[in-house]
Each structure stands twice: as structure tokens, then as C-alpha cells.
XYZ file of C-alpha atoms in Angstrom:
698
model
C 45.061 4.827 103.627
C 41.489 6.966 102.115
C 41.391 10.527 102.925
C 37.929 11.414 101.332
C 36.199 11.438 105.250
C 32.538 11.930 105.150
C 32.183 13.362 100.939
C 35.174 16.292 102.328
C 38.285 16.730 100.543
C 40.826 15.850 103.106
C 43.171 18.469 104.650
C 46.828 16.620 103.182
C 45.642 16.768 99.869
C 44.841 20.130 99.852
C 47.867 21.146 100.888
C 49.979 18.201 98.463
C 47.512 19.737 96.021
C 47.946 23.543 96.355
C 51.938 22.869 96.521
C 52.334 20.749 94.017
C 49.970 23.056 91.495
C 52.711 26.778 92.801
C 56.104 24.881 92.467
C 54.506 23.607 89.134
C 53.326 27.460 88.904
C 57.250 28.995 89.757
C 58.485 26.907 86.949
C 56.555 28.008 84.830
C 56.800 30.810 85.732
C 60.374 31.500 85.647
C 60.923 29.450 81.880
C 58.043 31.662 80.624
C 60.638 35.175 81.743
C 63.686 32.874 80.747
C 61.689 32.216 76.647
C 60.980 36.338 75.780
C 64.537 37.800 76.795
C 67.160 34.724 76.859
C 69.261 34.323 73.411
C 72.362 32.880 74.798
C 73.834 31.026 72.449
C 70.668 30.118 70.134
C 72.385 32.161 67.008
C 74.374 31.097 64.697
C 75.732 32.817 61.497
C 74.016 31.089 58.336
C 76.458 32.138 55.707
C 77.794 29.772 53.572
C 81.434 28.065 52.592
C 80.926 28.395 49.406
C 80.378 32.896 49.469
C 84.218 34.334 48.761
C 84.390 37.025 50.342
C 86.887 38.521 48.735
C 85.204 40.075 45.414
C 85.366 44.024 44.800
C 81.983 45.699 43.947
C 82.451 49.184 42.275
C 80.812 51.433 44.580
C 78.359 54.604 43.120
C 78.826 57.871 45.447
C 76.236 59.263 44.056
C 74.552 56.087 43.813
C 71.564 53.810 42.279
C 68.697 53.127 43.361
C 67.247 49.952 43.246
C 63.856 48.462 43.837
C 63.066 44.809 45.688
C 60.047 43.986 48.034
C 60.984 43.299 51.904
C 57.361 41.065 52.591
C 57.429 38.283 50.419
C 55.577 35.040 52.441
C 55.662 30.799 50.747
C 54.908 27.502 51.865
C 55.956 28.201 55.421
C 54.155 30.701 56.214
C 49.871 29.404 57.646
C 47.892 31.124 55.478
C 50.463 31.527 52.292
C 50.023 27.133 53.005
C 45.974 27.163 52.909
C 45.592 29.904 50.852
C 47.139 27.310 48.152
C 51.649 28.370 48.012
C 54.060 25.926 47.385
C 55.908 28.013 46.709
C 59.926 27.702 48.535
C 62.381 30.537 49.593
C 63.710 29.676 46.670
C 61.417 29.957 44.111
C 60.551 33.402 45.192
C 64.514 34.676 45.481
C 63.678 32.699 41.588
C 60.949 34.874 40.860
C 62.729 37.730 42.088
C 65.522 37.665 39.766
C 63.274 36.485 36.955
C 62.058 33.852 36.486
C 58.576 32.357 35.888
C 56.958 30.468 38.623
C 53.579 28.335 38.912
C 50.086 30.490 40.663
C 48.014 28.467 43.053
C 45.238 27.706 40.266
C 49.154 27.713 37.843
C 49.279 29.848 35.085
C 52.644 31.902 35.106
C 54.031 34.959 36.746
C 56.306 36.052 35.823
C 58.104 40.083 36.314
C 58.548 42.138 33.691
C 61.777 42.870 34.667
C 63.899 41.410 37.310
C 64.595 43.422 41.246
C 67.390 44.274 43.014
C 66.679 42.714 46.158
C 63.788 40.784 48.357
C 63.487 38.886 51.808
C 60.797 36.328 52.749
C 59.238 36.961 55.287
C 57.386 34.006 56.353
C 54.391 33.956 60.238
C 57.613 33.461 62.584
C 54.237 32.073 64.525
C 53.238 28.794 62.818
C 56.569 29.329 60.354
C 55.963 25.673 58.636
C 53.223 23.951 60.621
C 50.285 24.229 58.670
C 52.462 22.309 55.442
C 54.053 19.118 58.100
C 50.321 18.737 59.874
C 49.054 18.434 55.114
C 51.559 15.551 55.288
C 50.327 12.720 56.962
C 53.569 10.634 57.151
C 54.936 13.876 59.020
C 55.277 13.626 63.052
C 52.702 16.563 62.910
C 50.476 15.632 60.132
C 49.346 12.420 62.697
C 48.402 14.642 65.780
C 44.136 14.659 65.038
C 43.002 18.216 64.461
C 45.143 17.882 61.180
C 43.060 15.322 59.177
C 41.377 18.774 58.289
C 45.126 19.021 56.588
C 45.221 16.394 54.618
C 46.137 16.439 50.959
C 45.471 20.419 51.262
C 47.891 21.461 48.118
C 47.860 17.550 46.199
C 47.571 19.150 42.349
C 44.368 17.068 42.216
C 43.180 20.284 45.600
C 44.449 22.903 43.827
C 41.977 25.152 41.608
C 38.697 26.872 42.886
C 36.403 24.016 44.391
C 38.485 24.144 47.425
C 38.078 27.980 47.776
C 35.458 26.633 50.739
C 37.563 24.906 52.140
C 39.762 26.851 52.812
C 37.897 30.037 53.524
C 36.993 27.857 56.167
C 39.795 26.599 57.375
C 41.372 30.334 57.226
C 39.119 30.455 59.380
C 39.376 28.209 61.918
C 42.791 29.218 61.902
C 42.182 32.903 62.653
C 40.178 32.091 65.599
C 41.395 29.487 67.732
C 39.592 25.895 66.598
C 42.392 24.396 63.316
C 44.876 23.566 66.179
C 42.710 21.965 69.261
C 44.149 22.119 72.436
C 45.959 19.581 75.093
C 43.295 18.110 77.033
C 46.761 17.398 79.449
C 45.631 19.587 82.680
C 49.351 20.687 82.681
C 50.005 21.402 79.808
C 47.254 23.457 79.781
C 48.148 25.522 82.770
C 51.542 25.648 81.458
C 50.781 27.291 78.884
C 48.065 29.315 80.931
C 50.824 30.613 83.291
C 53.422 31.189 80.026
C 50.459 32.908 77.092
C 51.820 29.999 75.478
C 49.155 29.031 73.406
C 50.720 27.245 70.910
C 53.896 26.099 72.186
C 51.641 24.291 75.303
C 49.305 22.256 73.530
C 51.537 19.825 72.462
C 50.800 20.657 68.864
C 54.242 22.734 67.931
C 56.590 20.603 66.604
C 60.121 22.338 67.306
C 62.042 21.087 65.062
C 59.478 21.251 62.218
C 59.333 25.689 63.189
C 62.612 25.758 62.987
C 63.371 23.682 59.767
C 60.891 25.893 57.679
C 63.529 28.964 59.705
C 66.751 26.957 58.633
C 64.924 27.237 55.314
C 64.397 30.467 54.446
C 67.172 32.181 56.191
C 69.522 29.300 53.911
C 67.590 30.153 51.112
C 68.995 33.659 50.858
C 72.251 32.315 51.695
C 72.009 30.864 48.086
C 70.361 33.807 46.446
C 72.781 36.038 48.071
C 74.980 37.418 44.636
C 77.088 40.890 46.041
C 76.846 43.097 43.307
C 73.543 42.139 41.092
C 70.882 41.330 43.722
C 70.910 41.054 47.585
C 68.698 38.961 49.885
C 67.789 39.548 53.537
C 67.522 36.956 55.462
C 63.818 38.135 57.300
C 60.669 37.005 59.253
C 57.134 38.486 59.951
C 56.848 39.608 63.145
C 52.476 39.071 63.903
C 50.681 40.668 66.108
C 47.661 42.103 66.913
C 46.123 44.284 69.659
C 43.002 45.121 70.172
C 39.594 44.406 68.114
C 42.036 42.544 65.525
C 43.968 46.026 64.983
C 46.703 45.207 63.028
C 50.091 45.811 64.742
C 52.630 43.447 62.295
C 55.821 43.989 61.492
C 59.555 42.707 59.263
C 62.109 42.080 60.700
C 64.840 42.413 59.013
C 68.470 40.912 59.622
C 72.241 43.164 58.383
C 73.796 39.941 57.365
C 74.364 36.614 57.714
C 73.742 36.211 61.610
C 70.657 35.186 62.894
C 69.184 33.407 65.620
C 67.858 30.118 65.758
C 64.421 30.632 66.124
C 62.571 34.103 65.644
C 61.034 35.962 68.582
C 57.188 36.178 67.222
C 53.688 36.558 69.546
C 54.742 32.853 71.005
C 56.755 34.670 72.938
C 54.568 37.730 73.584
C 52.335 39.771 71.108
C 53.871 43.073 73.300
C 56.349 45.205 70.335
C 57.961 46.885 72.650
C 59.246 43.252 73.740
C 60.178 42.563 70.333
C 62.102 45.929 70.652
C 64.302 44.164 74.088
C 65.076 41.115 72.131
C 66.902 43.116 69.520
C 68.763 45.288 71.138
C 69.766 42.294 72.714
C 71.172 40.713 69.331
C 71.930 43.671 68.635
C 74.594 43.886 72.365
C 75.108 39.957 70.266
C 76.924 41.224 67.683
C 72.919 40.877 65.334
C 72.496 43.685 63.920
C 68.340 44.636 62.360
C 65.399 46.339 62.140
C 62.020 45.467 61.772
C 59.331 48.161 59.491
C 55.919 47.379 60.200
C 52.987 47.404 57.777
C 49.265 47.324 57.821
C 49.161 50.896 59.828
C 45.672 51.477 57.217
C 44.094 48.498 60.022
C 45.792 49.153 62.771
C 42.594 50.718 63.694
C 44.443 54.100 65.815
C 46.622 50.935 67.683
C 50.284 52.309 65.378
C 50.709 55.403 66.181
C 49.250 56.061 69.450
C 50.571 58.210 71.806
C 50.780 55.154 74.493
C 52.555 52.744 75.232
C 51.880 49.076 75.224
C 50.493 49.323 78.563
C 47.889 52.265 78.390
C 51.098 54.288 79.641
C 52.055 58.124 78.746
C 55.195 57.206 75.929
C 59.246 58.399 77.267
C 62.411 59.320 75.796
C 62.521 55.318 76.626
C 60.298 54.820 74.623
C 60.786 56.421 72.185
C 64.031 55.774 71.376
C 64.093 52.555 71.460
C 61.345 52.690 68.655
C 63.552 54.424 66.627
C 66.137 52.486 66.773
C 64.489 49.496 66.061
C 61.909 50.780 63.203
C 63.534 53.451 60.827
C 60.901 53.086 58.497
C 57.518 51.605 57.803
C 55.814 50.443 55.647
C 53.497 52.799 52.828
C 51.801 49.913 50.905
C 51.452 47.411 48.889
C 48.316 45.310 48.377
C 46.068 45.908 51.457
C 46.019 49.498 51.162
C 48.082 52.658 51.104
C 49.068 54.588 54.567
C 49.496 57.459 53.368
C 46.891 59.583 54.344
C 42.635 59.816 54.252
C 40.449 61.182 53.096
C 38.856 62.251 56.224
C 42.677 63.149 57.511
C 43.539 65.383 54.972
C 40.449 67.042 53.499
C 41.643 69.411 52.150
C 44.067 67.000 49.913
C 42.320 65.742 46.471
C 44.898 62.563 46.506
C 44.685 60.881 49.309
C 41.138 58.876 48.592
C 44.234 57.254 46.866
C 44.312 52.676 48.008
C 41.850 54.031 51.136
C 41.260 50.311 52.658
C 38.612 50.856 55.366
C 38.577 47.475 57.714
C 41.166 45.225 59.444
C 43.087 43.425 57.990
C 40.967 39.940 58.291
C 38.388 41.452 59.523
C 35.290 43.476 58.754
C 35.439 45.626 61.424
C 36.354 49.949 60.787
C 39.950 50.834 61.385
C 40.507 54.178 63.085
C 42.553 56.137 60.825
C 43.587 59.040 63.075
C 46.786 57.045 64.509
C 46.654 54.809 61.789
C 48.167 57.089 58.167
C 51.726 58.120 57.757
C 50.865 61.315 58.227
C 49.367 61.506 60.932
C 51.555 60.285 62.613
C 53.815 62.838 61.764
C 51.904 65.392 62.626
C 51.661 63.858 65.826
C 55.574 62.816 66.002
C 56.391 66.642 65.494
C 53.863 66.973 69.205
C 56.061 64.766 70.830
C 59.370 65.732 69.954
C 58.330 68.690 71.963
C 58.146 66.885 75.509
C 61.017 65.073 74.137
C 64.497 64.086 73.001
C 63.884 62.743 70.184
C 60.404 62.110 68.145
C 59.308 58.239 67.341
C 57.763 58.873 64.761
C 60.916 59.963 62.791
C 60.841 57.138 60.183
C 61.373 56.254 56.635
C 58.998 54.646 53.842
C 58.907 51.836 51.408
C 55.631 50.542 50.065
C 55.661 46.214 49.331
C 53.635 44.163 48.204
C 52.825 41.292 50.625
C 52.081 38.793 48.717
C 51.260 34.900 49.398
C 52.175 33.696 46.291
C 55.645 33.761 46.207
C 55.508 36.391 43.250
C 55.064 40.560 43.986
C 52.700 41.846 42.215
C 52.523 45.103 41.643
C 50.955 45.353 37.291
C 47.614 46.808 37.254
C 46.787 44.658 33.704
C 49.150 41.722 35.088
C 47.713 41.689 38.203
C 46.868 38.251 41.221
C 46.689 39.846 44.203
C 48.492 38.140 46.908
C 46.696 35.189 48.613
C 46.309 32.578 45.777
C 42.969 30.330 45.761
C 41.079 33.303 47.172
C 41.225 36.262 45.123
C 43.127 34.105 42.046
C 40.642 35.084 39.234
C 38.290 38.218 38.222
C 35.085 36.812 40.142
C 37.515 36.358 43.630
C 37.906 39.552 42.848
C 34.904 40.859 42.709
C 35.800 42.072 38.909
C 33.895 40.584 37.350
C 30.334 39.467 38.109
C 29.906 35.874 40.625
C 28.820 33.596 38.528
C 25.483 30.801 38.740
C 27.097 27.176 40.500
C 29.958 29.718 42.352
C 27.298 30.794 43.821
C 25.551 27.799 44.435
C 28.968 26.120 45.870
C 29.129 28.309 48.619
C 26.031 28.849 49.782
C 25.794 24.858 50.151
C 28.416 24.967 51.959
C 27.071 28.109 54.330
C 31.024 29.696 55.107
C 30.482 32.798 55.209
C 33.852 33.500 56.769
C 35.261 35.316 53.761
C 32.604 36.486 51.946
C 30.677 39.006 53.846
C 28.035 38.649 51.479
C 26.788 39.981 47.630
C 26.883 43.132 45.854
C 25.278 44.045 42.687
C 25.843 46.554 40.235
C 23.629 47.346 37.574
C 21.981 44.077 36.354
C 25.253 41.646 37.815
C 25.802 40.573 40.917
C 29.361 40.639 42.807
C 31.162 38.478 45.176
C 31.769 40.691 49.211
C 35.271 39.854 49.869
C 37.100 42.752 50.108
C 39.847 41.956 47.639
C 38.087 45.255 45.393
C 40.004 47.416 48.119
C 42.814 46.253 47.678
C 45.698 47.011 44.914
C 49.383 46.220 43.337
C 51.247 47.117 44.892
C 54.133 47.756 46.106
C 58.205 48.237 46.433
C 60.920 49.535 48.397
C 63.700 51.583 46.332
C 67.035 52.789 48.066
C 70.300 55.171 46.883
C 72.853 53.232 47.344
C 76.769 52.806 46.965
C 75.496 49.347 45.219
C 73.473 46.713 45.091
C 75.017 44.413 47.862
C 73.927 44.182 51.540
C 75.716 46.142 53.337
C 74.821 49.464 51.185
C 71.340 48.627 49.960
C 71.165 48.033 55.108
C 72.506 50.804 55.404
C 70.352 53.152 53.123
C 67.962 51.019 55.728
C 69.017 52.869 58.128
C 69.932 56.455 57.349
C 66.377 56.648 55.626
C 67.083 57.344 51.937
C 63.863 55.176 50.987
C 61.696 56.103 49.039
C 58.370 54.272 47.840
C 56.665 53.587 44.965
C 52.222 51.739 43.887
C 55.387 49.159 41.568
C 56.357 51.935 39.036
C 59.750 52.099 39.294
C 60.068 55.991 39.603
C 63.442 57.921 40.414
C 63.053 59.876 43.228
C 65.806 62.618 44.791
C 65.365 64.029 47.389
C 67.961 67.116 49.083
C 67.577 70.182 51.376
C 69.915 72.522 52.528
C 70.418 76.288 51.791
C 71.736 78.141 49.127
C 71.384 74.951 46.802
C 69.119 76.658 44.301
C 71.619 76.796 41.159
C 72.345 72.673 42.035
C 71.063 72.036 38.523
C 73.388 74.534 36.506
C 76.230 73.252 38.259
C 78.275 70.238 36.180
C 77.178 67.251 38.394
C 74.063 68.148 40.207
C 73.421 65.318 42.107
C 77.189 64.948 43.087
C 76.781 68.826 43.888
C 73.317 68.519 47.123
C 75.515 65.471 48.034
C 77.912 67.652 49.729
C 75.963 70.400 50.727
C 72.922 68.949 51.756
C 70.986 66.055 53.462
C 69.945 63.646 51.498
C 66.071 61.950 52.190
C 65.949 60.323 56.259
C 68.105 63.824 57.851
C 67.096 66.898 59.580
C 68.166 70.358 57.780
C 69.267 72.960 61.434
C 68.835 76.033 61.643
C 70.536 78.814 60.205
C 69.539 82.293 61.271
C 69.065 84.354 58.544
C 68.247 81.717 55.813
C 64.929 79.526 54.174
C 66.169 76.285 53.269
C 65.106 74.755 49.738
C 65.000 71.795 48.649
C 65.259 70.093 45.223
C 63.126 66.808 43.489
C 64.337 64.553 40.540
C 61.336 62.663 39.782
C 62.262 60.750 36.642
C 59.313 58.465 35.082
C 59.055 54.131 34.526
C 60.431 53.513 30.816
C 57.985 51.208 31.157
C 54.961 52.947 33.025
C 52.974 56.185 32.284
C 53.991 59.473 32.251
C 54.521 62.132 34.344
C 51.742 63.928 35.852
C 53.521 65.901 39.020
C 55.392 66.738 41.968
C 54.404 67.655 45.101
C 56.090 68.383 48.604
C 54.246 67.853 51.512
C 54.747 70.127 54.495
C 53.767 69.317 57.867
C 54.356 71.575 60.859
C 52.883 72.129 64.051
C 52.432 75.852 65.820
C 54.410 76.545 69.190
C 50.443 75.324 71.225
C 51.595 71.259 69.104
C 48.867 72.526 66.861
C 48.715 70.566 63.659
C 48.127 71.341 59.906
C 48.976 70.563 56.755
C 49.731 72.322 53.041
C 50.698 70.281 49.692
C 52.741 72.028 47.682
C 52.938 71.082 43.134
C 56.334 72.096 43.084
C 57.009 70.959 39.133
C 53.972 70.037 36.697
C 54.210 68.466 32.886
C 53.187 70.083 29.619
C 54.481 73.360 30.866
C 52.114 74.508 33.688
C 52.732 75.905 36.318
C 51.362 76.537 40.226
C 48.456 78.627 40.439
C 49.604 81.653 43.350
C 46.500 80.954 45.310
C 46.058 76.999 45.221
C 48.875 75.833 45.296
C 48.546 73.935 42.342
C 48.374 72.870 38.833
C 45.761 72.412 36.535
C 44.178 69.530 36.052
C 46.019 67.612 33.238
C 44.697 67.287 29.671
C 46.340 62.738 29.588
C 43.631 60.046 28.867
C 42.289 56.450 29.383
C 40.378 54.913 27.305
C 38.229 52.339 28.930
C 37.819 50.446 25.884
C 41.253 49.581 25.596
C 42.886 50.853 28.146
C 46.078 52.175 26.306
C 47.157 55.874 27.168
C 47.348 59.183 24.945
C 51.104 59.597 23.799
C 50.221 63.027 24.016
C 50.808 64.526 27.975
C 52.918 64.167 30.908
C 56.432 64.467 31.092
C 59.699 61.940 31.438
C 61.358 63.526 34.637
C 60.646 66.697 36.736
C 62.992 68.555 38.607
C 63.341 71.567 40.420
C 64.493 73.417 43.289
C 61.859 75.162 45.980
C 61.984 77.432 48.767
C 58.511 76.657 51.237
C 56.739 80.140 50.769
C 55.219 80.162 54.262
C 58.733 79.239 56.167
C 58.644 79.903 59.679
C 62.254 79.444 61.354
C 59.888 78.935 64.825
C 58.466 76.117 63.779
C 59.003 72.180 63.723
C 58.247 71.168 60.169
C 59.166 67.792 57.189
C 58.241 67.716 53.739
C 58.856 64.850 51.993
C 57.666 64.065 48.243
C 54.949 63.079 46.168
C 55.790 61.913 42.417
C 52.059 60.975 40.842
C 51.727 59.663 37.219
C 49.247 60.101 34.934
C 46.418 58.396 34.712
C 46.566 54.777 33.866
C 43.869 51.807 34.147
C 43.109 50.725 37.393
C 43.672 46.522 38.184
C 39.872 45.879 38.443
C 39.489 47.282 35.343
C 41.913 44.867 33.275
C 40.251 42.212 34.936
C 37.141 42.969 33.638
C 37.935 43.684 30.140
C 39.699 40.665 29.885
C 36.751 38.936 31.181
C 34.654 40.152 28.098
C 32.386 42.385 31.110
C 31.549 46.460 31.700
C 33.897 47.084 34.209
C 32.117 48.369 37.912
C 30.452 51.534 37.533
C 30.872 51.689 41.473
C 34.702 51.339 41.292
C 37.611 53.193 40.607
C 38.170 52.749 36.718
C 41.605 54.724 36.245
C 44.224 55.818 38.893
C 47.627 57.893 38.726
C 50.824 55.571 40.157
C 52.376 57.185 42.833
C 55.730 57.929 44.648
C 56.852 58.627 48.392
C 60.015 59.920 49.723
C 61.013 59.223 53.615
C 60.971 62.656 55.059
C 63.141 65.604 55.920
C 62.876 67.248 59.456
C 63.543 70.993 59.290
C 64.839 71.387 63.057
C 64.627 74.888 64.789
C 68.000 74.604 67.283
C 70.771 72.815 66.149
C 70.000 69.123 68.197
C 68.671 66.872 65.313
C 69.324 64.438 63.598
C 71.549 64.522 60.771
C 71.850 62.213 58.115
C 75.060 61.236 58.867
C 74.602 60.162 62.779
C 71.383 58.640 62.481
C 72.932 55.100 63.579
C 72.084 52.387 65.879
C 73.910 53.674 68.916
C 72.545 57.275 68.185
C 69.439 57.110 69.920
């Protein structure tokens, strides 16, 4: 019987179609809701049977400084594979332990000294999938659209001749044009209802994804060596807000227990959903923390004053954020997020590592709400409304390398995105050759390349990479080099960050500690009578807090120039203020009573060969400092910034190695630096001290 009458669809067809669609929508909705928050039995213990739990590792009660990187990508990350990276998690860990691995362009990469800890943080979204698409013999590689990726990283394709192809693939992936959507109406409807544009296309092979995750986790287990080298199971949650504003986080698991599949933007782009997932895992005994990075590229979204939905923050939001995000990455290759000249116009060292655009975008990133110091000041204002400050985080550095190998040395800089920035020419530090420019223009590709810059009589490629830097490292003070001890340091925020130098920074705050350096063991005295970085100093009537600072240089890098304390506070009205104090300077220089700063150092750099002066600078700087403008009624924070003497910037090294003159429009030198986590002054007895800031307390 025909159900079309006079060219019109019969009522029965309409009803039947509506009912089927409604039932399908309900099923998909339920499945989608469970997909985000239900963990069930989807967790496992990745520990190896060969691990000896009886090992006893020596403990140093005064704690040692350990350096590492908690932001490393390998071949399993969608972008890293497109950039030419074939390094596996095992390769990356071997590199961190002092071994040599190959850059995608074939040259060797090796650290001067091994690191103490490392974490592979491959992107959870598309984890392992791009590598699978490139293999025509794999199931994902047999999809129609995958042919564009076939053989991408075969040996004959690992060269700069594939730059344009890779740039186009990366751009198409970001815009959703690479992984083609399914034409199946039911899959399209399901994907739409679940906000699940990856699983719903049929292009996502779950076993490939989970297999890559298993390898990431098991590699961490294989290379974890308590007392010698620490690894963490980890991944990156790669979310973005409006206008491609960066909201990326790295999730670090405390031990061998982790989910069989990481929470990603496939599940939700909302970081608050990530925190709920982490809380649910914590209820099952699986402890983790998340570390936001590249707030500088967030366009004000990382440290805003409202939640994801645009509602005012409340205590629940503040406590959930601090419970799950006790640390923030302040520096990496894609810029430094301490502060911005527009936010701190009176800080003459603020113009450092500034990346003005959003991540992977030519659009400007608004500084307000995008930088750490601004977040600390906002946190003090919010603290007057809530019991918990949502921006009371500690600091670490990282690399965000996408080659498996951190690149934190100015004189040996290979940047982070493989073939796309693997030469001085591609980084914009050496002039563009005529042949390469013709290759780019013939392809019609303007995806990665923004244009060309003329400096004098030379022309340079403009990719934005000249704003990047050879940075950085995470550092902790921990009793020993084990997961438990280092992770506990993360939690209590006894952490500091450097731009690559292994500067050691101690920072304590307390009362009547001015004689600490006269003691036989100043550090032991400080631990017994003060709080460490990351903690609170509570108000003590008629007393002014004192701060102990002690910085030791990296003997393989430049001497120290000065140690500063950066203070931020808010008036009763909530108006924020900041001030920079030099507390110890090299070569006998003393801070001016008027400016609180020392005179400029006489240290110099020979720009013809990058040699630095040998008659200036300090091996260590230390002081006990008392705030001359302390007001016991006002909330405040204090953190340390340590500056090295000037050295050649990576772009200067690149030019000299290429036989070229350094670009006049780029800084020729930089001052490598370190930052401690803050100490907060609380004008009451309700602060959170270093002894009680574990998850259960927030």
C-alpha cells in the first residue's frame, strides 16, 4: 500500500519516523550522559609484575631539588605525528635518562645531563589514530580519507620537502576537514546529540586508541626506577574555549592505577567535567592532578571570573578547581605566562617570552585573565568572597616538545614541532632561501606561514615561531626521587619553574627567622620554623613575616644576576597592587631605597661568538628579607624570581651557526630565570598551611 497521497506523506509515516527518531535520541542521550561521568570498571593497574616493592629508598629530610618535564609528546599525538615525529614513549624516556634519539630531520638530540623525572602527555583526542591512518594495512588506514596520510613518515618523507604537505594536513585536522564525517544519517544524529564528532563519524577506532594509551602507560611503568628516575602515567586534555582560546591541561596520575581510556574532548570540552571525572576516580582510590598550560594563549579564558557556563564562581567551583589543579605551567616553548608588559608596566623584566597570539592561531590573546600574576591578584579579590581562593596554585615549567625531547638550551635549540620548525630558516632566525619560498608559493599554502618579514636586505619566513623560547623545566623539593615523594611535592606546591637552567631555589616564610643563615643547618631550621613555598603564613599579632631566599646557579650556565621577591596584594576595596623587590644582587650591589632595585649588572655578551663575561655574577645568592611595606590587615602573596646574567638567545645562536647576522628586530640576548611557587599571607587564622593542603582538605 502506498503511503503517499496526492504528493503528500501520510500521517502514519510522519508518526513512525518521529517515534523512531525520538527513541533513538533518548537512547543516544542516555549513552552520552553515561559516557561523560560513568567510570564503572574502566580502570586498571598498569604496574609490572617485575617491580620490587621491597626496595627502600634513602630519604633526605631537608629534601633535594629534582628537575623534570611533565609535558612531552611522542608519535601517538595527532599533531606530533603530522610534524614527522616517530619517537615512541620508550624513546622519549631514554632521552630523558641521557640517551640520544633522532629528530624527525635526522640529527641527534641529547641532553647535557639526565633529568630526574619525565611524563609523556600525548593528546588524548585522536590518541594513536593519525599514526594508524598513515598505515594503509591498518583498519583505520583503509578509510577513504586516510589515503592523504599514507606513508607520511616513511623515511623518504622525513625532510623539509614535505613541509607544505604537513602544514596543510595539520590545518585540515584543526578545521575538521582531515577526518571526514560519516554520511550515515543515524551516525550523524548520534554524533550531534552526544556532541561526539569523533566517535560518531565511524572514523575512530577505539582499540587503536586504547592500545596507544596502554603503551603510554606501560612505557611509564617500564622506565620508572625508584631512587634514580621517576615517570608518571599522564596525558593531555586538549580543550579550547571561544575563538580558539587555549584551555589545555596535562593530567598526571600519582601511581600505576589509571583508567583504560583517558577523559578527552571527545567526552567534554568543559574542564569542570574533567574535574568531576578526576573526583570520581579519586573516590575509587585513583589520585591525579591537572596542570593548565599556555594560559598566555587563552585570550583571558584560563583565569576568568566566571565558570564555564558564564555564571559567577562559588565555593564549590573554587574548591573543585584547587582540589584538581594545584599547579600551573608558567613557561614553555610557546612563551612564558608570568606577566605581560600591559599588566605589569612597572616591571622592567615583564617583557620576556611574550607570545601575543592564541595557540595555533594568528589572533591576539587578551592578557587580562591569561597570566599567572594577574590570576594571583584576581584570586586575592575572589578570596574575599569565598573561603577558598580558586587561583592559589603553585608553579612548574615544561617544554611541550612534540619530538619526545625537551629543547631547553639556547645554544642547542631544536624547538618543538619537528619538521615544521626543525631548521633556523623555518624558525625565522636565518634568511629564507629563494628556492624554499618558491616551493611555498607554488603550493598556495598560507596555513602555517603568515607571510614574510624583511629585515634590512634579508627576507624571513613569518610563522610566529620567533616568539617561542628554549624553555622550560619543572622542579620540586622532595625527600627522594620516587613517584610518591615527587607527587607529594606537587600537592603541597613545593615546586618551582625554570626556563631551562637548573637553578635551585629555596623559599621559606615565617616569623623570627632572620638568624637562619647563622644556624649550623639553615634549611633544617627553616623547615622547623617556617612554611615552604606553596604554603600560608598566618597572621601573628605585632609581628612582620620574614622570607628566606636561597638560590644556587646552574654551574653549566651563566652566573646569577639577582634574586627578586614579587609581592601582590589587594586593598580592602579589592583593588590589586604589585611591587618588585630585589633582595640579593651579585657583585656587592645593594637595592636602592627609592626603587627597591639594584643597579644594572656589568655582565656582558660578545654577540660575535656568544661568549659571556667571566668577571661578573654570583654562584649563589641568599637573604632573609622583611617586607618594608607590610600591612597586617591585607591579603598578599610573595614569590621569587631569580635572574641569570644575560646570554645569547637561541635566535642569535641560530644565526651565527648559519653564518648569518642575527636579526635586528629580535632580542639578541635573554636572562634565563626561575620562579618559585608563592607563599600567601593570610590576615587571620583560617589559612591553609603546607601541612593540610591535600585533596581531602579542599
